[in-house]
XYZ file of C-alpha atoms in Angstrom:
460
model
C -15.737 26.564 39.606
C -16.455 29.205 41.862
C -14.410 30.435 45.369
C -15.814 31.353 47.976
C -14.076 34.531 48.245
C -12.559 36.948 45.854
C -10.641 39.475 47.105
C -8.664 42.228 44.865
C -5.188 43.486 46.599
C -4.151 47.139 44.893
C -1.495 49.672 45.742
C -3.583 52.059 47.292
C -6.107 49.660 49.906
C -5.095 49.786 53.507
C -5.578 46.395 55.811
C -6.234 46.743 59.378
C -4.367 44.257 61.725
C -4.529 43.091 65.154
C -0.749 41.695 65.145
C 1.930 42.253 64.402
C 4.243 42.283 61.338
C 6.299 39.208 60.437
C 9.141 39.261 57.568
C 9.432 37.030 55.119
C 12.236 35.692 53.318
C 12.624 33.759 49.964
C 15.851 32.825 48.239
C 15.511 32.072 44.482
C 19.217 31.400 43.162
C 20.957 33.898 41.234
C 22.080 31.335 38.336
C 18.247 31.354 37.215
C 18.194 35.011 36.516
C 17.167 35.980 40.129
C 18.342 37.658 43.284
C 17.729 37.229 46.723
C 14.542 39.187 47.909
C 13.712 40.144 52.141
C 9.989 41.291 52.107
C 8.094 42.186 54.882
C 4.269 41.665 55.469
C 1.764 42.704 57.772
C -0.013 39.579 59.128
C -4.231 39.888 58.080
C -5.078 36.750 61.011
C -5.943 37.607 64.587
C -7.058 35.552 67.604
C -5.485 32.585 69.139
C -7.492 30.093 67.452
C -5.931 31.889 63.810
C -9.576 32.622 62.461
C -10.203 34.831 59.953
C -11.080 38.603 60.664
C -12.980 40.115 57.532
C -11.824 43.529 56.395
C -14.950 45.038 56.442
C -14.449 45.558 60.169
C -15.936 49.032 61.445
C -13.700 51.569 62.005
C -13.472 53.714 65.970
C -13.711 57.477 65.171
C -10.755 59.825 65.313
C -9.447 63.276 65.593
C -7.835 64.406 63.259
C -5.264 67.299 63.480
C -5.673 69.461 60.047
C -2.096 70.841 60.748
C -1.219 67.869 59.589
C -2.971 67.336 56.423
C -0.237 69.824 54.864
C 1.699 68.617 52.265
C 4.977 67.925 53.480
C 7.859 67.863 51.577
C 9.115 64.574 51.681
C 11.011 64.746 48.295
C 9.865 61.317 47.399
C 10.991 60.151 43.298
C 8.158 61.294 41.408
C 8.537 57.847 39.595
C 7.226 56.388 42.636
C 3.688 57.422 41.609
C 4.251 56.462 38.158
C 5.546 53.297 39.284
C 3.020 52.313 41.616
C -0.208 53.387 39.062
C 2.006 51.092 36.644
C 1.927 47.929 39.460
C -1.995 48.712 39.798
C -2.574 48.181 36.318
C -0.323 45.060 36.544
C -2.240 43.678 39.527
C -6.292 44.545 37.673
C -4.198 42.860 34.413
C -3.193 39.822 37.085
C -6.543 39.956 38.263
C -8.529 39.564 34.608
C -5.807 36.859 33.665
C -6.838 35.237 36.766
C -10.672 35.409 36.365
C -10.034 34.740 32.688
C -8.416 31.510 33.845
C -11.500 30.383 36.134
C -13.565 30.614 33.173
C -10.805 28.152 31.179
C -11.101 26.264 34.481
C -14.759 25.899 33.673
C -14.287 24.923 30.319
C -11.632 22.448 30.679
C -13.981 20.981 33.073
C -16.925 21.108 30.962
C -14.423 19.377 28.162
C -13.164 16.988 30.323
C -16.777 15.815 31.261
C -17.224 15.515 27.248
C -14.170 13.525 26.718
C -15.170 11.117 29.764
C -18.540 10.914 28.030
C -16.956 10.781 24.395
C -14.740 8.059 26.234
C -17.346 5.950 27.352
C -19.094 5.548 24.093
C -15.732 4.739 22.466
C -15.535 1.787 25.707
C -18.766 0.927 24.036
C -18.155 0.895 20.355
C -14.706 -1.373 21.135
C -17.063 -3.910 22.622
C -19.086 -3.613 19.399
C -16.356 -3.704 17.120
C -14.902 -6.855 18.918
C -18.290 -8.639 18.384
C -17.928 -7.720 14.583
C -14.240 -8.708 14.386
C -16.251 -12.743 14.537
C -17.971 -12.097 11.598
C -15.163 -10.705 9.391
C -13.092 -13.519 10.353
C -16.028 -15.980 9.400
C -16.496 -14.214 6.405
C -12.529 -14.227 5.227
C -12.434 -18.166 6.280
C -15.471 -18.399 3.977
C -13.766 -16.859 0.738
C -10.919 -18.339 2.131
C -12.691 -21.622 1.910
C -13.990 -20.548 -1.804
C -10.689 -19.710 -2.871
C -9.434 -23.598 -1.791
C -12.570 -24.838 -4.037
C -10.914 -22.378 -6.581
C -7.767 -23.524 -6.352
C -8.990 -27.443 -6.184
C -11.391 -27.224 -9.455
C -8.475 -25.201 -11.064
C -6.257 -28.508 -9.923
C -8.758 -30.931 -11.319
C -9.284 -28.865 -14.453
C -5.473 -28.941 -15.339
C -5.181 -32.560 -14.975
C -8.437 -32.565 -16.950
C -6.490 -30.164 -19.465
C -3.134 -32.339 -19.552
C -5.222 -35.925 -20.146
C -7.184 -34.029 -23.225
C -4.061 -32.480 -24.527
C -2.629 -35.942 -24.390
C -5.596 -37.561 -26.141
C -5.094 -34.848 -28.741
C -1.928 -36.056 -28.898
C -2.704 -39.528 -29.551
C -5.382 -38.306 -31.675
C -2.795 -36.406 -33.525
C -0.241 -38.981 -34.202
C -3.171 -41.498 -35.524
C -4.338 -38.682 -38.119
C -0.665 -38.122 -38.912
C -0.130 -42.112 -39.301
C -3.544 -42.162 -41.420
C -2.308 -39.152 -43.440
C 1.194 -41.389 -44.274
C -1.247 -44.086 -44.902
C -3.551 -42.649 -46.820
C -0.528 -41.479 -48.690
C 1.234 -44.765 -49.221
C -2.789 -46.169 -51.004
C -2.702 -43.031 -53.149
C 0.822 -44.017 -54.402
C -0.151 -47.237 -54.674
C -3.225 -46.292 -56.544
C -1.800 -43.743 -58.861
C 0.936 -46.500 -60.120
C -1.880 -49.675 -60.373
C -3.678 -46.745 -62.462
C -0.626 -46.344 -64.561
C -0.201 -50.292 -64.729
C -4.195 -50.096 -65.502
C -3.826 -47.461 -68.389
C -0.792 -49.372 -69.622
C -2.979 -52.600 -69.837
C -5.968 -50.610 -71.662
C -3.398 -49.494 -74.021
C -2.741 -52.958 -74.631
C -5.704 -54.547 -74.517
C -7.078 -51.645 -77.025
C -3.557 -52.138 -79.064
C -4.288 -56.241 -79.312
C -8.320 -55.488 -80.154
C -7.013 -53.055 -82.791
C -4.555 -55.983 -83.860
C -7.421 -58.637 -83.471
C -9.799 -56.613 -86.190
C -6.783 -56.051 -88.446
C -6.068 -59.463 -87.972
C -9.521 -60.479 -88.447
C -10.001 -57.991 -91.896
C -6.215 -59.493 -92.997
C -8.022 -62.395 -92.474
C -11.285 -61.896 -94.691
C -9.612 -60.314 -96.991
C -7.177 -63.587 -97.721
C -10.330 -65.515 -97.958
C -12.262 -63.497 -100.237
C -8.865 -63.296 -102.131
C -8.389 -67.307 -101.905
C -12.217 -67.674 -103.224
C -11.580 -65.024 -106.022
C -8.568 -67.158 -106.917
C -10.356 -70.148 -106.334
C -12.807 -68.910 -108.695
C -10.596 -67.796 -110.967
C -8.218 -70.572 -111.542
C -12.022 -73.085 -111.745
C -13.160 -70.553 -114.706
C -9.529 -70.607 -116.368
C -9.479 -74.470 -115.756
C -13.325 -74.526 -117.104
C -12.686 -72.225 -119.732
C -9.052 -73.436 -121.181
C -8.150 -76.689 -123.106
C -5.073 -77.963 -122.756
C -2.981 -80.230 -124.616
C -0.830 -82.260 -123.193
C 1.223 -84.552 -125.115
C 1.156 -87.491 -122.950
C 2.879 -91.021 -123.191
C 0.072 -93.095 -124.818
C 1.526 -96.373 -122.742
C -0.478 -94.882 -119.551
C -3.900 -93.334 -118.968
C -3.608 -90.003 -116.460
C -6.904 -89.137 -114.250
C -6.931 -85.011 -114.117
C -9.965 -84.860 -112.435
C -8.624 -87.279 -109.332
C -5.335 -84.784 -109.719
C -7.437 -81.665 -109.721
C -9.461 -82.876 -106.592
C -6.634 -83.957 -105.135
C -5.046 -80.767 -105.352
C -8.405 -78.584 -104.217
C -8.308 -80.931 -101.100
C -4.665 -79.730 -100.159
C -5.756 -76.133 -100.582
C -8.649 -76.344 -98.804
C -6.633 -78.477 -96.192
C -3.953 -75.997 -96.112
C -6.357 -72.835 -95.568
C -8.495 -74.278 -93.378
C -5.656 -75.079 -91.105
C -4.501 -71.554 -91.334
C -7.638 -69.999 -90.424
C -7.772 -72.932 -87.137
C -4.449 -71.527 -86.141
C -5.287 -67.991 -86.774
C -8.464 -67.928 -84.769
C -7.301 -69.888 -82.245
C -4.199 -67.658 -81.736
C -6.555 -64.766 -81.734
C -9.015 -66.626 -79.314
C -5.966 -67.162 -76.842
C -4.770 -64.606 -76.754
C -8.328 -62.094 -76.422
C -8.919 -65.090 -73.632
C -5.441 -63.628 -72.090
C -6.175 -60.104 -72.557
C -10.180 -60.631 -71.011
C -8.574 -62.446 -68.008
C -6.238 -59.726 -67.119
C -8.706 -57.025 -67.889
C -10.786 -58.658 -65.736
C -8.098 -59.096 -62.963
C -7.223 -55.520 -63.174
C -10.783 -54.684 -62.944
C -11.295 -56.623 -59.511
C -7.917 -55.212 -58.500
C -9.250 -51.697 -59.474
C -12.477 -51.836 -57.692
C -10.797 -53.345 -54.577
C -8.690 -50.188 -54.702
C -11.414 -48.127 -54.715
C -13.060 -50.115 -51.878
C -10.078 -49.409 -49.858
C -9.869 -45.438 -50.468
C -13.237 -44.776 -49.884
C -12.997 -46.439 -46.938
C -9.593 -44.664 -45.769
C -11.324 -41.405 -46.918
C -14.744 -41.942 -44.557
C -11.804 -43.142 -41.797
C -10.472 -39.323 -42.704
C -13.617 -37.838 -42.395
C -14.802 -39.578 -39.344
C -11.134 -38.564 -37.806
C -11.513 -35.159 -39.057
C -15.154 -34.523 -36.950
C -13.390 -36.550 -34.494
C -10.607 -33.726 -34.208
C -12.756 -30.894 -34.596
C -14.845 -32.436 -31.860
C -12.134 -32.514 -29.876
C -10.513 -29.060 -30.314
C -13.741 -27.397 -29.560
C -14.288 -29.622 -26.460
C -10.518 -28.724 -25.656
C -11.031 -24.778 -26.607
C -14.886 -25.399 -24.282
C -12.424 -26.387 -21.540
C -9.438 -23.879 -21.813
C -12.564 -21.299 -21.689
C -13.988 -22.608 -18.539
C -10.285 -22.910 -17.286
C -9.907 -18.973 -17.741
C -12.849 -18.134 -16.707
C -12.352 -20.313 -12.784
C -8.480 -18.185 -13.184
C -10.636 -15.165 -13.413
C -13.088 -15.531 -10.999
C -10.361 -17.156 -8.620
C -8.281 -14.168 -8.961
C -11.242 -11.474 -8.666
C -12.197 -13.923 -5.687
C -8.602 -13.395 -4.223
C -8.413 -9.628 -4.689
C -11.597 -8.626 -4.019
C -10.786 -10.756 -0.405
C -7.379 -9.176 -0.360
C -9.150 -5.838 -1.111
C -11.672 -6.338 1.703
C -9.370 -7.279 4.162
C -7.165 -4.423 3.380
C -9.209 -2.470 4.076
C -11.001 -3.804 7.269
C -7.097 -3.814 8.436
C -7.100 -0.093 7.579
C -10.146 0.448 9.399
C -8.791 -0.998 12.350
C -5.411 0.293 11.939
C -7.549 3.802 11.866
C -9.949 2.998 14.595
C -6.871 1.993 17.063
C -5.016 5.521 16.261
C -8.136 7.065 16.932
C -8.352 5.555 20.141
C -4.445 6.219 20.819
C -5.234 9.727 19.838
C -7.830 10.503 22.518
C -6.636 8.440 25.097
C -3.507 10.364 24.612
C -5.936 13.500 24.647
C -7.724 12.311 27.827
C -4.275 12.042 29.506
C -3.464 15.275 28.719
C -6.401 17.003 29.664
C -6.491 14.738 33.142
C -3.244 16.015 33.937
C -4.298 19.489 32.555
C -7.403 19.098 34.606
C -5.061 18.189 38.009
C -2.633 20.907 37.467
C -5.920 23.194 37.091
C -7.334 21.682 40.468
C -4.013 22.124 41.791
C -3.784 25.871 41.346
C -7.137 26.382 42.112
C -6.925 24.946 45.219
C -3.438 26.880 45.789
C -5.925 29.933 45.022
C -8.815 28.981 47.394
C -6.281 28.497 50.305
C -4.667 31.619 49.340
C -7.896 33.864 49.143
C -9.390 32.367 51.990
C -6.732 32.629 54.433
C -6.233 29.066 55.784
C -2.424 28.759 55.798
C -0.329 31.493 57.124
C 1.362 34.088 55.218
C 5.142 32.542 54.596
C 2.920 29.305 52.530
C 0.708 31.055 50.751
C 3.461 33.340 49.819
C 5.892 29.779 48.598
C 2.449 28.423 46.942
C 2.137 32.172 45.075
C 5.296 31.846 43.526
C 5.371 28.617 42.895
C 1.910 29.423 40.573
C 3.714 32.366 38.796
C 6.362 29.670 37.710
C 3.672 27.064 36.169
C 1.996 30.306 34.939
C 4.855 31.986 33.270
C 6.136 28.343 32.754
C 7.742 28.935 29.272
C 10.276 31.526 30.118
C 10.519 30.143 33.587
C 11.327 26.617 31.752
C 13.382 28.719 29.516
C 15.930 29.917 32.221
C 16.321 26.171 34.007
C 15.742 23.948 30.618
C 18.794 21.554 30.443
C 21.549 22.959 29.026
C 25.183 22.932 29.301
C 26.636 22.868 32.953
C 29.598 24.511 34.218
C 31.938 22.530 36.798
C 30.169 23.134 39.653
C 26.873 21.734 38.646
C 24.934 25.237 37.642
C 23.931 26.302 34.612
C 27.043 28.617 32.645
C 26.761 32.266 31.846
C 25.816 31.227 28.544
C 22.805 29.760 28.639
C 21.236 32.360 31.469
C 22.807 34.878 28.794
C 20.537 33.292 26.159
C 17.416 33.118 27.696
C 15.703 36.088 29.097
C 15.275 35.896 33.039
C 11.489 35.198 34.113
C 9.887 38.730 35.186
C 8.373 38.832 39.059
C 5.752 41.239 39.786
C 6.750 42.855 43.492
C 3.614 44.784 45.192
C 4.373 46.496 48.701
C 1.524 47.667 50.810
C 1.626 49.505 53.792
C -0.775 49.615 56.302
C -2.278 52.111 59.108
C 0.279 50.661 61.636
C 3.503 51.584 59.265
C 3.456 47.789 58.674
C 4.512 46.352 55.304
C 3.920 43.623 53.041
C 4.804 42.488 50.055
C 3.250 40.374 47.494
C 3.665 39.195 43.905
C-alpha cells in the first residue's frame, strides 16, 4: 500500500504557519507508569475552508541584521544538543520502523490474498471430499455386507460341524458296540475251539481205542484159530481111552460138533457185540465231529463277516475323519479370511477416520490462521488509515495527536499490555504499587519543534 504523502518531521525543520498556536492536552493516568503531559503545537492548516497549505510554500525576502548573527550566550544545557541529535535518530529509527511496516503491510496483504486463494481451493476440495465420503460408506456397507456372509457361512458351517461331530459320535459308539461284539464271537470262538480240540482229542483217543480194539480183536481170532487148530491136531493126533460103561454107546463126534458149534456160537457173538459197539460208538464220534464241524464253519462264517463289518466301519471312520478334518480346514480358513476381512475393514476405516480427523484439523488450523491474519489484516488497515489521515492532514491536530498515541500503544503493545495486564487491584479499583513496580512503564518518545513564529509543538 502506498500514501499519498510521506512526510519526515525532525528536530531541526521549521514549519511556516498562517495561525495561530493551539495547546494541547492529554492525560494518561499515573497508575500505568505515566504522568500528565501539556504540549503545545503550532497549527500547519490555514484558510477557512481548513485546506491544506503545502510546506513548500515560497519564502518573501528579508533583511537580515548581521549584529545579530553573534553568538549569544544563552547558557543553554549542553545536553540539549546531545539530546535533541539523540530524538533525531529516534524519529529516522521511527521513520524506518514505519516504512519497514508498510512493506509488512504489503506482505500481509499479499499473504492474505494467498490464504483467501489457499481458502477457496480448500472450499473446493471439502465439496470433493464430501462426494467421496458416498463411496467409502458404500464400500464399508459392502465388506460390511461380506463380513455378514462371513459370519452366516461360519454359522452354517458350525451347525454343519456339530451334526458331523454327532454322526462321529454315533459312528463311534457303533464301532465301540461292534468292538464289544466282535469281542464277545472271539470269546465265544476261542472256547467252541477249546470244546473243538477237546472233541479231536477224543475222537483221535476213541480211533486210537477203535484200532487197538480192532488189533485186540485180530489178535483173539488168530489166537482162537491157532487154538482151534491146535486142540483139532491134538484131538486128530491123540487116542484116548476111555473106559466107558459097556451098557451104553457114546457119539464123540456129535459131542465134539456139538461143542465146536458153542465156540463158534460164543465167538461169533463176541465179535457181533464188539463191532457193533465199535460201530456205535465211531457212528457217535462221526456225528459229533460232524456237528462240530458245521458249528465250526458257521463260526467262521460269522467272523469273517464281523471282520468285513470292521473293515467296512473302519473306511467308514477314516472317511469320516478326513471329511470332518476337510471341514474343520475350510472352517479355519472362512475364521481367517473373516477376521483378515474384519481388520483389514477396521484397518481401512481407521484410517479414512484419521484422514478425516487430519483433514478437519487442517481446516481448523487455517481457518484459525485466516482469522488471525483478517484481524491482523484490519488492525493493519486500521493504522494505516490512522497514518494516511495523519500524514495528510484531514483531522485537526488534537485527533491526530489521540490517534498517534493510541498507535504507539498497539505498536509497543507488549510492554504497554504489560503495565495494564490484569493483575491484582488495590481498594480503589487501580492497579497496586506492585504490579506497576513489576513491569517496566511503556517509554513515549516526546519531539518539540519550534517554528519561525516562536510557536511550539510537540509530537511523539
Amino acid at each position: 500500500m502506498s500514501l499519498s504523502r510521506n512526510k519526515r518531521i525532525s528536530s531541526s525543520s521549521t514549519v511556516r504557519s498562517s495561525g495561530g498556536s493551539r495547546r494541547l492536552s492529554s492525560f494518561i493516568p499515573a497508575q500505568g507508569g505515566f504522568s500528565g503531559v501539556s504540549l503545545s503545537s503550532s497549527s500547519l492548516y490555514a484558510g477557512t475552508n481548513g485546506h491544506h497549505q503545502g510546506l513548500g510554500a515560497s519564502l518573501t525576502s528579508l533583511s537580515v541584521n548581521k549584529s545579530l548573527l553573534a553568538p549569544l550566550n544563552l547558557e543553554i544545557d549542553p545536553n540539549l544538543s546531545m539530546s535533541r541529535a539523540h530524538e533525531k535518530e529516534q524519529i529516522k529509527s521511527l521513520n524506518n520502523r514505519f516504512a519497514s511496516f508498510i512493506d509488512k503491510v504489503r506482505f500481509l496483504e499479499q499473504q492474505n490474498k494467498m490464504l483467501e486463494t489457499k481458502l477457496e481451493l480448500l472450499q473446493g476440495q471439502g465439496v470433493t471430499r464430501s462426494n467421496v465420503e458416498p463411496l467409502f460408506e458404500a464400500y464399508m456397507a459392502g465388506l460390511r455386507r461380506q463380513m455378514d456372509l462371513v459370519n452366516n457361512d461360519k454359522t452354517k458351517l458350525d451347525g454343519e460341524l456339530r451334526n458331523m461331530q454327532g454322526l462321529v459320535e454315533d459312528y463311534k459308539h457303533k464301532y465301540e458296540e461292534e468292538i464289544n461284539k466282535r469281542n464277545n464271537l472271539e470269546n465265544d470262538f476261542v472256547i467252541l475251539k477249546k470244546d473243538v480240540d477237546s472233541a479231536y482229542l477224543v475222537k483221535a483217543d476213541l480211533e486210537d481205542k477203535v484200532g487197538a480194539l480192532t488189533d485186540e480183536i485180530n489178535f483173539l481170532r488168530n489166537i482162537y484159530e491157532e487154538e482151534l487148530r491146535e486142540l483139532a491136531a491134538s484131538i486128530k493126533d491123540t487116542s484116548v481111552v476111555v473106559q466107558m460103561d459097556n451098557s451104553r454107546s457114546l457119539n464123540m463126534e456129535q459131542i465134539v460138533a456139538e461143542v465146536k458149534a458153542q465156540y463158534e456160537e460164543i465167538a461169533a457173538r463176541s465179535r457181533e457185540e464188539a463191532e457193533a459197539w465199535y460201530k456205535n460208538k465211531f457212528d457217535q464220534m462221526s456225528v459229533q465231529a460232524s456237528q462240530f464241524g458245521d458249528e465250526l464253519r458257521i463260526v467262521k462264517g460269522e467272523v469273517a463277516e464281523v471282520n468285513r463289518l470292521i473293515s467296512r466301519l473302519q473306511s467308514e471312520i477314516e472317511a469320516v475323519k478326513a471329511q470332518r478334518a476337510g471341514l474343520e480346514n475350510q472352517l479355519a480358513e472362512a475364521e481367517e479370511r473373516g477376521e483378515m476381512a474384519v481388520k483389514e475393514a477396521k484397518a481401512r476405516t481407521r484410517d479414512l477416520e484419521d484422514a478425516l480427523q487430519r483433514a478437519k484439523q487442517d481446516m481448523a488450523r487455517q481457518l484459525r490462521e485466516y482469522q488471525d491474519l483478517m484481524n491482523l489484516k484490519l488492525a493493519l488497515d486500521i493504522e494505516i488509515a490512522t497514518y494516511r489521515k495523519l500524514l495528510e492532514g484531514e483531522e485537526d491536530r488534537s485527533y491526530c495527536w489521540f490517534v498517534f498515541v493510541n498507535w504507539l500503544i498497539v505498536f509497543l503493545r507488549p510492554s504497554f499490555c504489560s503495565c495494564f495486564s490484569p493483575g491484582p487491584k488495590s481498594t480503589n479499583g487501580y492497579h497496586s504499587n506492585s504490579s506497576s513496580s513489576s513491569s517496566p512503564a511503556p517509554k513515549l518518545l516526546i519531539k518539540t519543534i519550534e517554528t519561525r513564529d516562536n510557536s511550539r509543538y510537540s509530537t511523539l
